[in-house]
PDB file of C-alpha atoms in Angstrom:
ATOM      1  CA  UNK A  12       0.000   0.000   0.000  1.00 42.00           C
ATOM      2  CA  UNK A  13       1.410   3.348  -1.004  1.00 44.00           C
ATOM      3  CA  UNK A  14       1.380   6.230   1.395  1.00 48.00           C
ATOM      4  CA  UNK A  15      -0.156   9.345  -0.100  1.00 47.00           C
ATOM      5  CA  UNK A  16       2.126  12.351  -0.107  1.00 44.00           C
ATOM      6  CA  UNK A  17       0.357  15.474   0.998  1.00 47.00           C
ATOM      7  CA  UNK A  18       1.112  18.994  -0.115  1.00 50.00           C
ATOM      8  CA  UNK A  19       2.387  19.572   3.432  1.00 49.00           C
ATOM      9  CA  UNK A  20       5.102  16.974   2.734  1.00 45.00           C
ATOM     10  CA  UNK A  21       6.375  19.038  -0.148  1.00 49.00           C
ATOM     11  CA  UNK A  22       8.513  22.161   0.209  1.00 48.00           C
ATOM     12  CA  UNK A  23       6.543  25.235   1.289  1.00 65.00           C
ATOM     13  CA  UNK A  24       9.141  27.825   0.179  1.00 79.00           C
ATOM     14  CA  UNK A  25       7.430  28.634  -3.100  1.00 87.00           C
ATOM     15  CA  UNK A  26       8.032  31.772  -5.141  1.00 87.00           C
ATOM     16  CA  UNK A  27       4.791  33.506  -6.164  1.00 86.00           C
ATOM     17  CA  UNK A  28       5.289  35.584  -9.299  1.00 81.00           C
ATOM     18  CA  UNK A  29       3.611  36.400 -12.613  1.00 75.00           C
ATOM     19  CA  UNK A  30       0.415  34.421 -12.076  1.00 84.00           C
ATOM     20  CA  UNK A  31       2.413  31.347 -11.147  1.00 87.00           C
ATOM     21  CA  UNK A  32       3.947  29.478  -8.267  1.00 90.00           C
ATOM     22  CA  UNK A  33       7.333  27.825  -8.572  1.00 86.00           C
ATOM     23  CA  UNK A  34       9.917  25.932  -6.579  1.00 87.00           C
ATOM     24  CA  UNK A  35      12.938  25.716  -8.879  1.00 91.00           C
ATOM     25  CA  UNK A  36      16.295  25.040  -7.279  1.00 90.00           C
ATOM     26  CA  UNK A  37      19.759  24.282  -8.587  1.00 92.00           C
ATOM     27  CA  UNK A  38      23.188  23.489  -7.226  1.00 92.00           C
ATOM     28  CA  UNK A  39      25.856  25.736  -8.773  1.00 95.00           C
ATOM     29  CA  UNK A  40      29.595  25.065  -8.548  1.00 95.00           C
ATOM     30  CA  UNK A  41      32.069  27.803  -9.485  1.00 97.00           C
ATOM     31  CA  UNK A  42      35.846  27.508  -9.652  1.00 97.00           C
ATOM     32  CA  UNK A  43      38.493  30.215  -9.906  1.00 97.00           C
ATOM     33  CA  UNK A  44      40.670  30.404 -13.013  1.00 96.00           C
ATOM     34  CA  UNK A  45      43.217  27.568 -13.112  1.00 94.00           C
ATOM     35  CA  UNK A  46      41.530  26.161  -9.984  1.00 95.00           C
ATOM     36  CA  UNK A  47      43.948  28.162  -7.828  1.00 95.00           C
ATOM     37  CA  UNK A  48      43.555  27.899  -4.048  1.00 95.00           C
ATOM     38  CA  UNK A  49      42.752  31.566  -3.605  1.00 95.00           C
ATOM     39  CA  UNK A  50      39.777  31.762  -1.241  1.00 95.00           C
ATOM     40  CA  UNK A  51      40.104  32.179   2.499  1.00 95.00           C
ATOM     41  CA  UNK A  52      37.291  32.319   5.050  1.00 95.00           C
ATOM     42  CA  UNK A  53      36.977  36.114   4.888  1.00 96.00           C
ATOM     43  CA  UNK A  54      36.569  35.989   1.116  1.00 96.00           C
ATOM     44  CA  UNK A  55      33.995  33.202   1.384  1.00 95.00           C
ATOM     45  CA  UNK A  56      31.980  35.192   3.937  1.00 96.00           C
ATOM     46  CA  UNK A  57      31.994  38.228   1.637  1.00 98.00           C
ATOM     47  CA  UNK A  58      31.030  36.107  -1.366  1.00 97.00           C
ATOM     48  CA  UNK A  59      28.052  34.730   0.533  1.00 96.00           C
ATOM     49  CA  UNK A  60      26.825  38.291   1.196  1.00 98.00           C
ATOM     50  CA  UNK A  61      27.280  39.287  -2.444  1.00 98.00           C
ATOM     51  CA  UNK A  62      25.518  36.180  -3.773  1.00 98.00           C
ATOM     52  CA  UNK A  63      22.644  36.618  -1.301  1.00 98.00           C
ATOM     53  CA  UNK A  64      22.106  40.222  -2.394  1.00 98.00           C
ATOM     54  CA  UNK A  65      22.314  39.328  -6.074  1.00 98.00           C
ATOM     55  CA  UNK A  66      19.811  36.484  -5.752  1.00 98.00           C
ATOM     56  CA  UNK A  67      17.338  38.855  -4.095  1.00 97.00           C
ATOM     57  CA  UNK A  68      17.741  41.258  -7.035  1.00 97.00           C
ATOM     58  CA  UNK A  69      16.992  38.348  -9.372  1.00 97.00           C
ATOM     59  CA  UNK A  70      13.839  37.643  -7.285  1.00 94.00           C
ATOM     60  CA  UNK A  71      15.299  34.374  -6.050  1.00 95.00           C
ATOM     61  CA  UNK A  72      17.065  33.122  -2.932  1.00 94.00           C
ATOM     62  CA  UNK A  73      20.450  31.882  -1.870  1.00 94.00           C
ATOM     63  CA  UNK A  74      19.471  28.853   0.196  1.00 92.00           C
ATOM     64  CA  UNK A  75      22.935  27.577   1.097  1.00 93.00           C
ATOM     65  CA  UNK A  76      26.522  28.611   0.390  1.00 94.00           C
ATOM     66  CA  UNK A  77      29.893  27.111   1.226  1.00 94.00           C
ATOM     67  CA  UNK A  78      33.261  26.690  -0.349  1.00 93.00           C
ATOM     68  CA  UNK A  79      36.856  25.634  -0.152  1.00 94.00           C
ATOM     69  CA  UNK A  80      40.044  27.347  -1.218  1.00 93.00           C
ATOM     70  CA  UNK A  81      39.526  26.381  -4.870  1.00 95.00           C
ATOM     71  CA  UNK A  82      35.740  26.299  -5.437  1.00 95.00           C
ATOM     72  CA  UNK A  83      32.350  27.367  -4.102  1.00 95.00           C
ATOM     73  CA  UNK A  84      28.911  25.736  -3.933  1.00 95.00           C
ATOM     74  CA  UNK A  85      25.627  27.634  -4.113  1.00 94.00           C
ATOM     75  CA  UNK A  86      22.161  26.200  -3.656  1.00 92.00           C
ATOM     76  CA  UNK A  87      19.828  28.731  -5.227  1.00 93.00           C
ATOM     77  CA  UNK A  88      16.121  29.092  -5.852  1.00 93.00           C
ATOM     78  CA  UNK A  89      15.034  30.998  -8.953  1.00 95.00           C
ATOM     79  CA  UNK A  90      11.932  31.904 -10.940  1.00 94.00           C
ATOM     80  CA  UNK A  91      10.815  30.338 -14.239  1.00 92.00           C
ATOM     81  CA  UNK A  92      11.518  33.683 -15.920  1.00 93.00           C
ATOM     82  CA  UNK A  93      15.208  33.494 -14.987  1.00 95.00           C
ATOM     83  CA  UNK A  94      17.640  32.755 -17.798  1.00 96.00           C
ATOM     84  CA  UNK A  95      20.161  30.578 -15.984  1.00 96.00           C
ATOM     85  CA  UNK A  96      23.165  31.506 -18.160  1.00 96.00           C
ATOM     86  CA  UNK A  97      22.529  35.227 -17.605  1.00 98.00           C
ATOM     87  CA  UNK A  98      22.084  34.718 -13.867  1.00 98.00           C
ATOM     88  CA  UNK A  99      25.318  32.745 -13.569  1.00 98.00           C
ATOM     89  CA  UNK A 100      27.198  35.300 -15.663  1.00 97.00           C
ATOM     90  CA  UNK A 101      25.910  38.069 -13.385  1.00 98.00           C
ATOM     91  CA  UNK A 102      26.867  36.158 -10.211  1.00 98.00           C
ATOM     92  CA  UNK A 103      30.391  35.612 -11.527  1.00 98.00           C
ATOM     93  CA  UNK A 104      30.877  39.149 -12.910  1.00 97.00           C
ATOM     94  CA  UNK A 105      29.653  41.032  -9.855  1.00 97.00           C
ATOM     95  CA  UNK A 106      31.364  38.769  -7.293  1.00 98.00           C
ATOM     96  CA  UNK A 107      34.617  39.019  -9.251  1.00 97.00           C
ATOM     97  CA  UNK A 108      34.387  42.810  -9.256  1.00 96.00           C
ATOM     98  CA  UNK A 109      33.826  42.952  -5.479  1.00 97.00           C
ATOM     99  CA  UNK A 110      36.529  40.413  -4.641  1.00 97.00           C
ATOM    100  CA  UNK A 111      39.111  42.034  -6.922  1.00 95.00           C
ATOM    101  CA  UNK A 112      38.394  45.430  -5.325  1.00 96.00           C
ATOM    102  CA  UNK A 113      38.105  44.394  -1.675  1.00 97.00           C
ATOM    103  CA  UNK A 114      40.854  41.729  -1.671  1.00 97.00           C
ATOM    104  CA  UNK A 115      43.133  43.271  -4.269  1.00 95.00           C
ATOM    105  CA  UNK A 116      46.468  42.153  -2.824  1.00 95.00           C
ATOM    106  CA  UNK A 117      45.242  38.571  -2.303  1.00 95.00           C
ATOM    107  CA  UNK A 118      43.788  38.271  -5.812  1.00 95.00           C
ATOM    108  CA  UNK A 119      46.876  39.826  -7.397  1.00 93.00           C
ATOM    109  CA  UNK A 120      49.021  37.093  -5.833  1.00 93.00           C
ATOM    110  CA  UNK A 121      47.290  34.647  -8.182  1.00 93.00           C
ATOM    111  CA  UNK A 122      46.160  36.617 -11.240  1.00 91.00           C
ATOM    112  CA  UNK A 123      47.633  39.456 -13.239  1.00 85.00           C
ATOM    113  CA  UNK A 124      44.643  39.856 -15.602  1.00 86.00           C
ATOM    114  CA  UNK A 125      41.129  41.000 -14.710  1.00 85.00           C
ATOM    115  CA  UNK A 126      39.974  37.410 -14.361  1.00 86.00           C
ATOM    116  CA  UNK A 127      38.794  35.511 -11.319  1.00 95.00           C
ATOM    117  CA  UNK A 128      36.361  32.754 -12.349  1.00 97.00           C
ATOM    118  CA  UNK A 129      36.791  29.954 -14.859  1.00 96.00           C
ATOM    119  CA  UNK A 130      34.581  30.469 -17.889  1.00 95.00           C
ATOM    120  CA  UNK A 131      32.833  27.166 -17.168  1.00 95.00           C
ATOM    121  CA  UNK A 132      30.624  26.134 -14.266  1.00 96.00           C
ATOM    122  CA  UNK A 133      28.616  23.200 -12.978  1.00 95.00           C
ATOM    123  CA  UNK A 134      24.873  23.572 -12.584  1.00 95.00           C
ATOM    124  CA  UNK A 135      22.635  20.739 -11.421  1.00 90.00           C
ATOM    125  CA  UNK A 136      18.868  20.751 -11.019  1.00 90.00           C
ATOM    126  CA  UNK A 137      17.408  19.670  -7.708  1.00 84.00           C
ATOM    127  CA  UNK A 138      14.171  19.804  -5.801  1.00 75.00           C
ATOM    128  CA  UNK A 139      12.516  19.265  -2.467  1.00 72.00           C
ATOM    129  CA  UNK A 140      11.312  15.745  -3.253  1.00 75.00           C
ATOM    130  CA  UNK A 141      12.634  12.790  -5.190  1.00 80.00           C
ATOM    131  CA  UNK A 142      11.225  11.824  -8.571  1.00 77.00           C
ATOM    132  CA  UNK A 143       9.730   8.715  -6.959  1.00 84.00           C
ATOM    133  CA  UNK A 144       7.958  10.814  -4.301  1.00 84.00           C
ATOM    134  CA  UNK A 145       6.600  13.120  -6.983  1.00 73.00           C
ATOM    135  CA  UNK A 146       5.365  10.166  -9.046  1.00 82.00           C
ATOM    136  CA  UNK A 147       3.599   8.784  -5.965  1.00 87.00           C
ATOM    137  CA  UNK A 148       2.008  12.163  -5.266  1.00 80.00           C
ATOM    138  CA  UNK A 149       0.694  12.418  -8.831  1.00 72.00           C
ATOM    139  CA  UNK A 150      -0.562   8.815  -8.796  1.00 84.00           C
ATOM    140  CA  UNK A 151      -2.560   9.388  -5.593  1.00 84.00           C
ATOM    141  CA  UNK A 152      -4.559  12.344  -6.912  1.00 78.00           C
ATOM    142  CA  UNK A 153      -8.333  12.044  -6.479  1.00 76.00           C
ATOM    143  CA  UNK A 154      -9.126  11.461 -10.130  1.00 67.00           C
ATOM    144  CA  UNK A 155     -12.864  11.492 -10.880  1.00 67.00           C
ATOM    145  CA  UNK A 156     -14.397   8.293 -12.157  1.00 73.00           C
ATOM    146  CA  UNK A 157     -15.248   8.172 -15.826  1.00 55.00           C
TER     147      UNK A 157
END
């Protein structure tokens, strides 16, 4: 016997916008150019602030952030209207500008050009429930008899 999944079981942090409701999340991984071990804790703390502010401007949310010396992880929530490539480009451009300005001597130890991030990135879709849970939820809908 399958247990019905209620709406309460699903994530309640929806974004309400443009006549729609969404819960789109992705895991973003960014690395500095040449995967140099440039980031320290102070830089990571500042990056988190910058990314949080930027996600609010994009009408989304920074759910979780962490990193190591040579990469960072962001768990973000965004709207269906968001063009992911433009969002990621904006996150990289603005954070690079702040870090190069506020941590100039540290960044200049590693890079002589106006570059901080690798041109590539990793982005992975994710959600509040598994595909199996979602399938079960859909299967247990109260479909009217024919």
